């Protein structure tokens, strides 16, 4: 009787750990504090200055500039906008301007315990978290506000740490843009 009770408990515990580990393996996770409004006017110009970095925990030194650079590359390749500026401008413009404000809020290295003790290859499994606000520059209204966490692609260092998070930010911005030009 006691043996079957222990076996059942081990089964349930291992089942819980299995499903918990699966939820941690997602490539990206997005939490919307304010989802984008699909009824708003389309934007022709995007401004993406360097992202801020949090003071509360360590984040990679290049994340504040690399992530916006990668988002700009993706948006230019997809061709949704008339103009994409890599900095914030002070002057008035001809079209509607969407300002992308970001803060790199966290960094989690891969599971070294998994890699060394359990012998699971966890290289390239680090994740970076970014809080992104899309702001209508003319009115100052926040169009969308989201927290995005993206896991690195292999090899797990350099730009590969930011590929998934940059792609998710670009998708969020493209939802507010014109149709392909």
PDB file of C-alpha atoms in Angstrom:
ATOM      1  CA  UNK A   1       0.000   0.000   0.000  1.00  0.00           C
ATOM      2  CA  UNK A   2       2.734   2.462   0.980  1.00  0.00           C
ATOM      3  CA  UNK A   3       4.807   1.470  -2.042  1.00  0.00           C
ATOM      4  CA  UNK A   4       1.964   2.208  -4.487  1.00  0.00           C
ATOM      5  CA  UNK A   5       1.340   5.544  -2.740  1.00  0.00           C
ATOM      6  CA  UNK A   6       5.006   6.525  -3.220  1.00  0.00           C
ATOM      7  CA  UNK A   7       4.977   5.361  -6.808  1.00  0.00           C
ATOM      8  CA  UNK A   8       1.881   7.413  -7.529  1.00  0.00           C
ATOM      9  CA  UNK A   9       3.412  10.493  -5.870  1.00  0.00           C
ATOM     10  CA  UNK A  10       6.639  10.107  -7.885  1.00  0.00           C
ATOM     11  CA  UNK A  11       4.556   9.778 -11.027  1.00  0.00           C
ATOM     12  CA  UNK A  12       2.606  12.968 -10.286  1.00  0.00           C
ATOM     13  CA  UNK A  13       5.721  14.898  -9.328  1.00  0.00           C
ATOM     14  CA  UNK A  14       7.541  13.814 -12.481  1.00  0.00           C
ATOM     15  CA  UNK A  15       4.472  14.693 -14.576  1.00  0.00           C
ATOM     16  CA  UNK A  16       4.344  18.181 -13.032  1.00  0.00           C
ATOM     17  CA  UNK A  17       8.083  18.694 -13.619  1.00  0.00           C
ATOM     18  CA  UNK A  18       7.729  17.525 -17.220  1.00  0.00           C
ATOM     19  CA  UNK A  19       4.962  20.019 -18.037  1.00  0.00           C
ATOM     20  CA  UNK A  20       6.748  22.782 -16.144  1.00  0.00           C
ATOM     21  CA  UNK A  21       9.891  22.200 -18.198  1.00  0.00           C
ATOM     22  CA  UNK A  22       7.889  22.296 -21.435  1.00  0.00           C
ATOM     23  CA  UNK A  23       6.446  25.710 -20.639  1.00  0.00           C
ATOM     24  CA  UNK A  24       9.967  27.057 -20.067  1.00  0.00           C
ATOM     25  CA  UNK A  25      11.109  25.962 -23.529  1.00  0.00           C
ATOM     26  CA  UNK A  26       8.963  28.382 -25.525  1.00  0.00           C
ATOM     27  CA  UNK A  27      10.937  30.533 -27.942  1.00  0.00           C
ATOM     28  CA  UNK A  28       9.118  33.765 -27.069  1.00  0.00           C
ATOM     29  CA  UNK A  29       6.620  34.865 -24.489  1.00  0.00           C
ATOM     30  CA  UNK A  30       4.659  38.108 -24.819  1.00  0.00           C
ATOM     31  CA  UNK A  31       2.547  39.755 -22.136  1.00  0.00           C
ATOM     32  CA  UNK A  32       0.436  42.714 -23.257  1.00  0.00           C
ATOM     33  CA  UNK A  33      -0.214  45.492 -20.771  1.00  0.00           C
ATOM     34  CA  UNK A  34      -2.052  47.320 -23.530  1.00  0.00           C
ATOM     35  CA  UNK A  35      -2.754  45.341 -26.704  1.00  0.00           C
ATOM     36  CA  UNK A  36      -2.517  47.231 -30.012  1.00  0.00           C
ATOM     37  CA  UNK A  37      -5.752  48.758 -31.256  1.00  0.00           C
ATOM     38  CA  UNK A  38      -6.419  47.507 -34.794  1.00  0.00           C
ATOM     39  CA  UNK A  39      -8.730  50.471 -35.543  1.00  0.00           C
ATOM     40  CA  UNK A  40      -6.009  53.116 -35.364  1.00  0.00           C
ATOM     41  CA  UNK A  41      -4.597  54.927 -38.391  1.00  0.00           C
ATOM     42  CA  UNK A  42      -1.632  53.348 -40.133  1.00  0.00           C
ATOM     43  CA  UNK A  43       1.883  54.718 -39.642  1.00  0.00           C
ATOM     44  CA  UNK A  44       4.322  55.548 -42.432  1.00  0.00           C
ATOM     45  CA  UNK A  45       7.385  56.540 -40.359  1.00  0.00           C
ATOM     46  CA  UNK A  46       8.990  54.581 -37.530  1.00  0.00           C
ATOM     47  CA  UNK A  47      11.553  55.959 -35.067  1.00  0.00           C
ATOM     48  CA  UNK A  48      13.554  53.430 -33.055  1.00  0.00           C
ATOM     49  CA  UNK A  49      16.160  54.970 -30.730  1.00  0.00           C
ATOM     50  CA  UNK A  50      18.500  52.836 -28.594  1.00  0.00           C
ATOM     51  CA  UNK A  51      16.705  50.924 -25.866  1.00  0.00           C
ATOM     52  CA  UNK A  52      17.318  51.763 -22.226  1.00  0.00           C
ATOM     53  CA  UNK A  53      18.732  49.124 -19.904  1.00  0.00           C
ATOM     54  CA  UNK A  54      17.418  48.396 -16.443  1.00  0.00           C
ATOM     55  CA  UNK A  55      19.522  49.200 -13.389  1.00  0.00           C
ATOM     56  CA  UNK A  56      17.857  46.435 -11.351  1.00  0.00           C
ATOM     57  CA  UNK A  57      19.773  43.515 -12.878  1.00  0.00           C
ATOM     58  CA  UNK A  58      22.618  42.803 -15.262  1.00  0.00           C
ATOM     59  CA  UNK A  59      21.768  42.736 -18.968  1.00  0.00           C
ATOM     60  CA  UNK A  60      24.181  42.285 -21.898  1.00  0.00           C
ATOM     61  CA  UNK A  61      26.019  45.529 -22.629  1.00  0.00           C
ATOM     62  CA  UNK A  62      25.163  45.488 -26.346  1.00  0.00           C
ATOM     63  CA  UNK A  63      21.457  44.674 -25.967  1.00  0.00           C
ATOM     64  CA  UNK A  64      20.326  48.315 -25.925  1.00  0.00           C
ATOM     65  CA  UNK A  65      21.694  48.929 -29.416  1.00  0.00           C
ATOM     66  CA  UNK A  66      21.742  45.466 -31.031  1.00  0.00           C
ATOM     67  CA  UNK A  67      18.024  44.724 -30.561  1.00  0.00           C
ATOM     68  CA  UNK A  68      16.843  48.000 -32.189  1.00  0.00           C
ATOM     69  CA  UNK A  69      19.377  47.485 -35.017  1.00  0.00           C
ATOM     70  CA  UNK A  70      17.973  44.023 -35.685  1.00  0.00           C
ATOM     71  CA  UNK A  71      14.376  45.299 -35.586  1.00  0.00           C
ATOM     72  CA  UNK A  72      15.265  47.993 -38.149  1.00  0.00           C
ATOM     73  CA  UNK A  73      16.936  45.394 -40.410  1.00  0.00           C
ATOM     74  CA  UNK A  74      13.842  43.191 -40.275  1.00  0.00           C
ATOM     75  CA  UNK A  75      11.420  46.074 -40.928  1.00  0.00           C
ATOM     76  CA  UNK A  76      13.479  47.327 -43.885  1.00  0.00           C
ATOM     77  CA  UNK A  77      13.630  43.820 -45.349  1.00  0.00           C
ATOM     78  CA  UNK A  78       9.856  43.410 -45.046  1.00  0.00           C
ATOM     79  CA  UNK A  79       9.192  46.821 -46.670  1.00  0.00           C
ATOM     80  CA  UNK A  80       6.132  47.928 -44.675  1.00  0.00           C
ATOM     81  CA  UNK A  81       7.097  51.548 -43.983  1.00  0.00           C
ATOM     82  CA  UNK A  82       8.055  54.649 -45.988  1.00  0.00           C
ATOM     83  CA  UNK A  83      10.862  55.599 -43.611  1.00  0.00           C
ATOM     84  CA  UNK A  84      12.585  53.970 -40.658  1.00  0.00           C
ATOM     85  CA  UNK A  85      14.754  56.179 -38.476  1.00  0.00           C
ATOM     86  CA  UNK A  86      17.263  54.676 -36.092  1.00  0.00           C
ATOM     87  CA  UNK A  87      17.081  57.658 -33.726  1.00  0.00           C
ATOM     88  CA  UNK A  88      14.519  60.009 -32.235  1.00  0.00           C
ATOM     89  CA  UNK A  89      13.982  63.238 -34.170  1.00  0.00           C
ATOM     90  CA  UNK A  90      12.718  66.507 -32.733  1.00  0.00           C
ATOM     91  CA  UNK A  91      11.239  68.081 -35.869  1.00  0.00           C
ATOM     92  CA  UNK A  92       7.778  67.741 -37.365  1.00  0.00           C
ATOM     93  CA  UNK A  93       7.238  65.242 -40.156  1.00  0.00           C
ATOM     94  CA  UNK A  94       4.934  64.786 -43.126  1.00  0.00           C
ATOM     95  CA  UNK A  95       3.415  61.464 -42.062  1.00  0.00           C
ATOM     96  CA  UNK A  96       2.248  59.738 -38.928  1.00  0.00           C
ATOM     97  CA  UNK A  97       5.224  58.776 -36.762  1.00  0.00           C
ATOM     98  CA  UNK A  98       5.343  55.738 -34.477  1.00  0.00           C
ATOM     99  CA  UNK A  99       7.983  55.946 -31.744  1.00  0.00           C
ATOM    100  CA  UNK A 100       9.282  52.630 -30.405  1.00  0.00           C
ATOM    101  CA  UNK A 101      10.504  52.990 -26.812  1.00  0.00           C
ATOM    102  CA  UNK A 102      12.159  49.974 -25.271  1.00  0.00           C
ATOM    103  CA  UNK A 103      13.829  48.943 -22.042  1.00  0.00           C
ATOM    104  CA  UNK A 104      15.882  45.767 -21.704  1.00  0.00           C
ATOM    105  CA  UNK A 105      14.541  44.505 -18.379  1.00  0.00           C
ATOM    106  CA  UNK A 106      16.221  41.160 -17.810  1.00  0.00           C
ATOM    107  CA  UNK A 107      18.603  38.435 -18.853  1.00  0.00           C
ATOM    108  CA  UNK A 108      18.621  34.774 -17.866  1.00  0.00           C
ATOM    109  CA  UNK A 109      21.583  32.582 -18.782  1.00  0.00           C
ATOM    110  CA  UNK A 110      20.916  29.002 -19.870  1.00  0.00           C
ATOM    111  CA  UNK A 111      20.541  26.288 -17.251  1.00  0.00           C
ATOM    112  CA  UNK A 112      24.133  25.418 -16.338  1.00  0.00           C
ATOM    113  CA  UNK A 113      22.927  22.828 -13.826  1.00  0.00           C
ATOM    114  CA  UNK A 114      21.072  21.072 -16.667  1.00  0.00           C
ATOM    115  CA  UNK A 115      24.139  21.280 -18.872  1.00  0.00           C
ATOM    116  CA  UNK A 116      26.672  20.002 -16.334  1.00  0.00           C
ATOM    117  CA  UNK A 117      24.735  17.699 -14.026  1.00  0.00           C
ATOM    118  CA  UNK A 118      21.912  16.248 -16.096  1.00  0.00           C
ATOM    119  CA  UNK A 119      23.948  16.399 -19.349  1.00  0.00           C
ATOM    120  CA  UNK A 120      21.308  18.311 -21.310  1.00  0.00           C
ATOM    121  CA  UNK A 121      22.833  20.591 -23.920  1.00  0.00           C
ATOM    122  CA  UNK A 122      21.495  23.995 -22.885  1.00  0.00           C
ATOM    123  CA  UNK A 123      23.923  26.172 -24.839  1.00  0.00           C
ATOM    124  CA  UNK A 124      22.119  28.977 -26.610  1.00  0.00           C
ATOM    125  CA  UNK A 125      19.145  28.814 -24.256  1.00  0.00           C
ATOM    126  CA  UNK A 126      19.602  32.162 -22.553  1.00  0.00           C
ATOM    127  CA  UNK A 127      16.714  34.605 -22.697  1.00  0.00           C
ATOM    128  CA  UNK A 128      16.389  38.372 -22.821  1.00  0.00           C
ATOM    129  CA  UNK A 129      13.344  40.369 -21.657  1.00  0.00           C
ATOM    130  CA  UNK A 130      12.324  43.711 -23.149  1.00  0.00           C
ATOM    131  CA  UNK A 131       9.461  46.081 -22.306  1.00  0.00           C
ATOM    132  CA  UNK A 132       8.299  47.834 -25.492  1.00  0.00           C
ATOM    133  CA  UNK A 133       5.955  50.800 -25.814  1.00  0.00           C
ATOM    134  CA  UNK A 134       4.666  51.951 -29.183  1.00  0.00           C
ATOM    135  CA  UNK A 135       3.827  55.648 -28.931  1.00  0.00           C
ATOM    136  CA  UNK A 136       2.034  57.945 -31.387  1.00  0.00           C
ATOM    137  CA  UNK A 137       4.584  60.731 -31.556  1.00  0.00           C
ATOM    138  CA  UNK A 138       2.095  63.482 -32.430  1.00  0.00           C
ATOM    139  CA  UNK A 139      -0.298  62.835 -29.531  1.00  0.00           C
ATOM    140  CA  UNK A 140       1.928  61.024 -27.047  1.00  0.00           C
ATOM    141  CA  UNK A 141      -0.671  58.235 -26.727  1.00  0.00           C
ATOM    142  CA  UNK A 142       0.627  54.752 -25.979  1.00  0.00           C
ATOM    143  CA  UNK A 143      -0.659  52.550 -28.803  1.00  0.00           C
ATOM    144  CA  UNK A 144       0.676  49.271 -27.417  1.00  0.00           C
ATOM    145  CA  UNK A 145       2.622  48.204 -24.337  1.00  0.00           C
ATOM    146  CA  UNK A 146       4.133  44.736 -24.083  1.00  0.00           C
ATOM    147  CA  UNK A 147       6.744  42.758 -22.230  1.00  0.00           C
ATOM    148  CA  UNK A 148       8.524  40.266 -24.486  1.00  0.00           C
ATOM    149  CA  UNK A 149      10.908  37.513 -23.469  1.00  0.00           C
ATOM    150  CA  UNK A 150      12.848  35.700 -26.190  1.00  0.00           C
ATOM    151  CA  UNK A 151      15.168  32.719 -25.984  1.00  0.00           C
ATOM    152  CA  UNK A 152      18.441  32.733 -27.879  1.00  0.00           C
ATOM    153  CA  UNK A 153      19.032  30.739 -31.022  1.00  0.00           C
ATOM    154  CA  UNK A 154      22.200  28.694 -31.336  1.00  0.00           C
ATOM    155  CA  UNK A 155      25.091  29.372 -30.933  1.00  0.00           C
ATOM    156  CA  UNK A 156      23.700  31.533 -28.090  1.00  0.00           C
ATOM    157  CA  UNK A 157      26.092  34.465 -28.135  1.00  0.00           C
ATOM    158  CA  UNK A 158      26.358  37.726 -30.058  1.00  0.00           C
ATOM    159  CA  UNK A 159      23.350  38.612 -32.218  1.00  0.00           C
ATOM    160  CA  UNK A 160      21.868  35.117 -31.895  1.00  0.00           C
ATOM    161  CA  UNK A 161      20.724  36.020 -28.364  1.00  0.00           C
ATOM    162  CA  UNK A 162      18.357  38.644 -29.763  1.00  0.00           C
ATOM    163  CA  UNK A 163      16.949  37.133 -32.986  1.00  0.00           C
ATOM    164  CA  UNK A 164      13.649  35.896 -31.568  1.00  0.00           C
ATOM    165  CA  UNK A 165      12.949  38.979 -29.492  1.00  0.00           C
ATOM    166  CA  UNK A 166      13.757  41.310 -32.419  1.00  0.00           C
ATOM    167  CA  UNK A 167      11.436  39.295 -34.675  1.00  0.00           C
ATOM    168  CA  UNK A 168       8.607  39.530 -32.141  1.00  0.00           C
ATOM    169  CA  UNK A 169       9.042  43.312 -31.761  1.00  0.00           C
ATOM    170  CA  UNK A 170       9.069  43.697 -35.559  1.00  0.00           C
ATOM    171  CA  UNK A 171       5.825  41.674 -35.832  1.00  0.00           C
ATOM    172  CA  UNK A 172       4.189  43.907 -33.242  1.00  0.00           C
ATOM    173  CA  UNK A 173       5.235  47.040 -35.171  1.00  0.00           C
ATOM    174  CA  UNK A 174       4.202  45.621 -38.560  1.00  0.00           C
ATOM    175  CA  UNK A 175       0.661  45.112 -37.246  1.00  0.00           C
ATOM    176  CA  UNK A 176       0.388  48.914 -37.040  1.00  0.00           C
ATOM    177  CA  UNK A 177       2.025  49.667 -40.390  1.00  0.00           C
ATOM    178  CA  UNK A 178       0.855  50.155 -43.939  1.00  0.00           C
ATOM    179  CA  UNK A 179       0.332  47.293 -46.290  1.00  0.00           C
ATOM    180  CA  UNK A 180       3.495  46.306 -48.128  1.00  0.00           C
ATOM    181  CA  UNK A 181       4.719  49.271 -50.212  1.00  0.00           C
TER     182      UNK A 181
END
